[in-house]
Amino acid sequence: MGERTQARDAEFQSFVTSRWPRLMRTAFLLTGEQHAAEDLVQSTLEQVYVAWRRVGSADEPEAYVRRVMINAHARKHRRRLREFLASKDDSGLVCEVADTGDRIAQADDRNTLLKALAQLPPRQREAVVLRYWEDLTETQTAEAMGCSVGAVKSNAAKGIAKLRAIPGLAETVTYGGRK
């Protein structure tokens, strides 16, 4: 391999290593299943690697990768190709360990919160995950979802309203260290 290829591979490996936890968290919140999240991140990184020269030199490579991941998730959902490698049960929902300082770690009952998130329609789930878990601006979320800022506002508002309407969910979430 040439030096440029080795340098590009090293840069890609560094990117993947540093962003893996965040990409996995986003994928998990989008899919609701650990195996599906891993598959989504892997397939996204396969696509990105092929174009890494262009992606790596972009202003925000992580935003580009996030967009590829959301598009891949949307394509899979549109086709309704559901593949279950194991029986669907709730044990996979408690596998995620929150990063230190992660706002979602403030939830007393992560299982209830993740189940509620999984009940949202895909576009509402994407908007809520990107706006509130990934802490993106409305503009960044719109770019990632490939829609208008108004669609982001609408989907996020509807998603939050549905989450708030779930009985018992509001009582399990802490705000600023208090219930």
Short mmCIF file of C-alpha atoms in Angstrom, two decimals:
data_model
loop_
_atom_site.label_atom_id
_atom_site.label_comp_id
_atom_site.label_asym_id
_atom_site.label_seq_id
_atom_site.Cartn_x
_atom_site.Cartn_y
_atom_site.Cartn_z
CA MET A 1 0.00 0.00 0.00
CA GLY A 2 1.13 3.52 -0.72
CA GLU A 3 1.77 6.07 1.97
CA ARG A 4 -1.36 8.05 1.06
CA THR A 5 -3.53 4.96 1.34
CA GLN A 6 -2.01 4.09 4.71
CA ALA A 7 -2.49 7.64 5.94
CA ARG A 8 -6.14 7.62 4.77
CA ASP A 9 -6.74 4.27 6.47
CA ALA A 10 -5.16 5.53 9.69
CA GLU A 11 -7.33 8.66 9.57
CA PHE A 12 -10.47 6.56 9.00
CA GLN A 13 -9.52 4.20 11.84
CA SER A 14 -8.97 7.15 14.16
CA PHE A 15 -12.37 8.58 13.20
CA VAL A 16 -14.14 5.27 13.80
CA THR A 17 -12.40 4.69 17.12
CA SER A 18 -13.25 8.14 18.45
CA ARG A 19 -16.86 8.22 17.17
CA TRP A 20 -17.90 4.57 17.68
CA PRO A 21 -19.72 5.03 21.04
CA ARG A 22 -21.73 7.99 19.79
CA LEU A 23 -22.58 6.31 16.47
CA MET A 24 -23.68 3.17 18.32
CA ARG A 25 -25.82 5.18 20.74
CA THR A 26 -27.55 6.97 17.89
CA ALA A 27 -28.07 3.74 15.95
CA PHE A 28 -29.40 1.99 19.07
CA LEU A 29 -31.87 4.77 19.72
CA LEU A 30 -33.01 4.64 16.09
CA THR A 31 -33.36 0.86 15.89
CA GLY A 32 -34.15 -0.12 19.47
CA GLU A 33 -32.08 -3.31 19.17
CA GLN A 34 -28.39 -3.88 19.87
CA HIS A 35 -27.79 -6.20 16.90
CA ALA A 36 -29.65 -3.93 14.49
CA ALA A 37 -27.66 -0.93 15.76
CA GLU A 38 -24.37 -2.75 15.21
CA ASP A 39 -25.44 -3.74 11.70
CA LEU A 40 -26.51 -0.18 10.92
CA VAL A 41 -23.22 1.33 12.09
CA GLN A 42 -21.17 -1.31 10.26
CA SER A 43 -23.00 -0.87 6.96
CA THR A 44 -22.76 2.91 7.31
CA LEU A 45 -19.02 2.74 7.90
CA GLU A 46 -18.61 0.44 4.90
CA GLN A 47 -20.27 3.05 2.69
CA VAL A 48 -18.28 5.90 4.21
CA TYR A 49 -14.93 4.10 3.89
CA VAL A 50 -15.28 3.91 0.11
CA ALA A 51 -15.64 7.70 -0.05
CA TRP A 52 -13.37 8.53 2.89
CA ARG A 53 -11.04 10.78 0.89
CA ARG A 54 -13.97 13.13 0.23
CA VAL A 55 -15.71 12.58 3.59
CA GLY A 56 -12.57 12.99 5.70
CA SER A 57 -11.77 16.32 4.10
CA ALA A 58 -15.30 17.68 4.68
CA ASP A 59 -15.94 20.36 7.29
CA GLU A 60 -18.03 18.00 9.42
CA PRO A 61 -17.35 14.34 8.62
CA GLU A 62 -19.45 13.19 11.57
CA ALA A 63 -22.50 15.00 10.17
CA TYR A 64 -21.96 13.27 6.83
CA VAL A 65 -21.68 9.85 8.50
CA ARG A 66 -24.79 10.55 10.59
CA ARG A 67 -26.71 11.43 7.41
CA VAL A 68 -25.60 8.21 5.71
CA MET A 69 -26.72 6.26 8.80
CA ILE A 70 -30.14 7.91 8.91
CA ASN A 71 -30.65 7.31 5.19
CA ALA A 72 -29.69 3.65 5.58
CA HIS A 73 -32.10 3.28 8.50
CA ALA A 74 -34.89 4.98 6.56
CA ARG A 75 -34.33 2.75 3.50
CA LYS A 76 -34.49 -0.38 5.61
CA HIS A 77 -37.65 0.77 7.36
CA ARG A 78 -39.33 1.75 4.10
CA ARG A 79 -38.72 -1.67 2.64
CA ARG A 80 -39.98 -3.30 5.82
CA LEU A 81 -37.22 -5.86 5.72
CA ARG A 82 -37.15 -6.99 9.29
CA GLU A 83 -34.52 -9.52 10.17
CA PHE A 84 -34.48 -11.02 13.63
CA LEU A 85 -31.35 -12.90 14.60
CA ALA A 86 -32.78 -13.74 18.00
CA SER A 87 -36.20 -13.63 19.58
CA LYS A 88 -37.38 -10.11 20.22
CA ASP A 89 -37.44 -9.48 23.91
CA ASP A 90 -36.68 -6.50 26.09
CA SER A 91 -33.32 -7.75 27.40
CA GLY A 92 -31.42 -5.90 24.64
CA LEU A 93 -32.82 -2.56 25.76
CA VAL A 94 -30.87 -2.51 29.01
CA CYS A 95 -27.49 -3.35 27.44
CA GLU A 96 -26.56 0.23 26.65
CA VAL A 97 -24.41 1.89 29.29
CA ALA A 98 -24.67 5.66 29.45
CA ASP A 99 -21.58 7.79 28.90
CA THR A 100 -20.47 9.90 31.84
CA GLY A 101 -22.40 13.16 31.66
CA ASP A 102 -24.93 11.79 29.18
CA ARG A 103 -28.29 13.47 29.83
CA ILE A 104 -30.17 10.26 29.18
CA ALA A 105 -28.35 8.82 32.22
CA GLN A 106 -30.62 11.06 34.31
CA ALA A 107 -33.50 8.69 33.68
CA ASP A 108 -34.24 6.45 36.66
CA ASP A 109 -35.81 3.83 34.47
CA ARG A 110 -33.95 3.60 31.15
CA ASN A 111 -35.94 0.56 30.12
CA THR A 112 -39.24 2.45 30.28
CA LEU A 113 -37.79 5.39 28.40
CA LEU A 114 -36.28 3.27 25.63
CA LYS A 115 -39.50 1.28 25.23
CA ALA A 116 -41.41 4.54 24.89
CA LEU A 117 -38.95 5.82 22.29
CA ALA A 118 -39.32 2.59 20.30
CA GLN A 119 -43.09 3.21 20.09
CA LEU A 120 -42.63 6.42 18.09
CA PRO A 121 -42.95 6.38 14.31
CA PRO A 122 -39.51 6.37 12.60
CA ARG A 123 -39.42 10.05 11.54
CA GLN A 124 -40.53 11.25 14.99
CA ARG A 125 -37.97 8.96 16.63
CA GLU A 126 -35.23 10.30 14.34
CA ALA A 127 -36.17 13.89 15.13
CA VAL A 128 -36.28 13.29 18.90
CA VAL A 129 -33.02 11.32 18.94
CA LEU A 130 -31.10 13.86 16.87
CA ARG A 131 -32.51 16.96 18.57
CA TYR A 132 -32.49 15.85 22.18
CA TRP A 133 -30.01 12.97 22.54
CA GLU A 134 -27.50 14.12 19.97
CA ASP A 135 -28.19 17.78 20.86
CA LEU A 136 -28.18 18.93 17.25
CA THR A 137 -29.71 22.21 16.19
CA GLU A 138 -32.91 22.17 14.16
CA THR A 139 -30.89 23.03 11.05
CA GLN A 140 -28.38 20.23 11.65
CA THR A 141 -31.21 17.79 12.31
CA ALA A 142 -32.98 18.85 9.11
CA GLU A 143 -29.78 18.30 7.14
CA ALA A 144 -29.26 14.88 8.73
CA MET A 145 -32.86 13.83 8.05
CA GLY A 146 -32.99 15.35 4.58
CA CYS A 147 -36.05 17.46 5.30
CA SER A 148 -37.03 21.02 6.17
CA VAL A 149 -36.57 22.68 9.55
CA GLY A 150 -40.37 22.85 9.80
CA ALA A 151 -40.62 19.07 9.38
CA VAL A 152 -38.05 18.63 12.15
CA LYS A 153 -40.02 20.93 14.46
CA SER A 154 -43.26 19.12 13.67
CA ASN A 155 -41.86 15.61 14.07
CA ALA A 156 -39.97 16.50 17.26
CA ALA A 157 -43.00 18.19 18.80
CA LYS A 158 -45.29 15.28 17.95
CA GLY A 159 -42.74 12.78 19.24
CA ILE A 160 -42.25 14.63 22.53
CA ALA A 161 -46.04 14.97 22.92
CA LYS A 162 -46.45 11.20 22.45
CA LEU A 163 -43.70 10.52 24.97
CA ARG A 164 -45.31 12.86 27.49
CA ALA A 165 -48.67 11.11 27.00
CA ILE A 166 -47.30 7.72 28.05
CA PRO A 167 -48.56 6.98 31.57
CA GLY A 168 -45.81 6.78 34.16
CA LEU A 169 -43.03 7.95 31.86
CA ALA A 170 -42.88 11.51 33.19
CA GLU A 171 -42.48 10.19 36.75
CA THR A 172 -39.42 8.11 35.82
CA VAL A 173 -37.39 10.97 34.35
CA THR A 174 -35.43 13.30 36.59
CA TYR A 175 -34.82 16.91 35.72
CA GLY A 176 -31.72 18.58 37.11
CA GLY A 177 -31.23 15.92 39.77
CA ARG A 178 -34.77 16.04 41.17
CA LYS A 179 -37.87 14.03 40.35
#
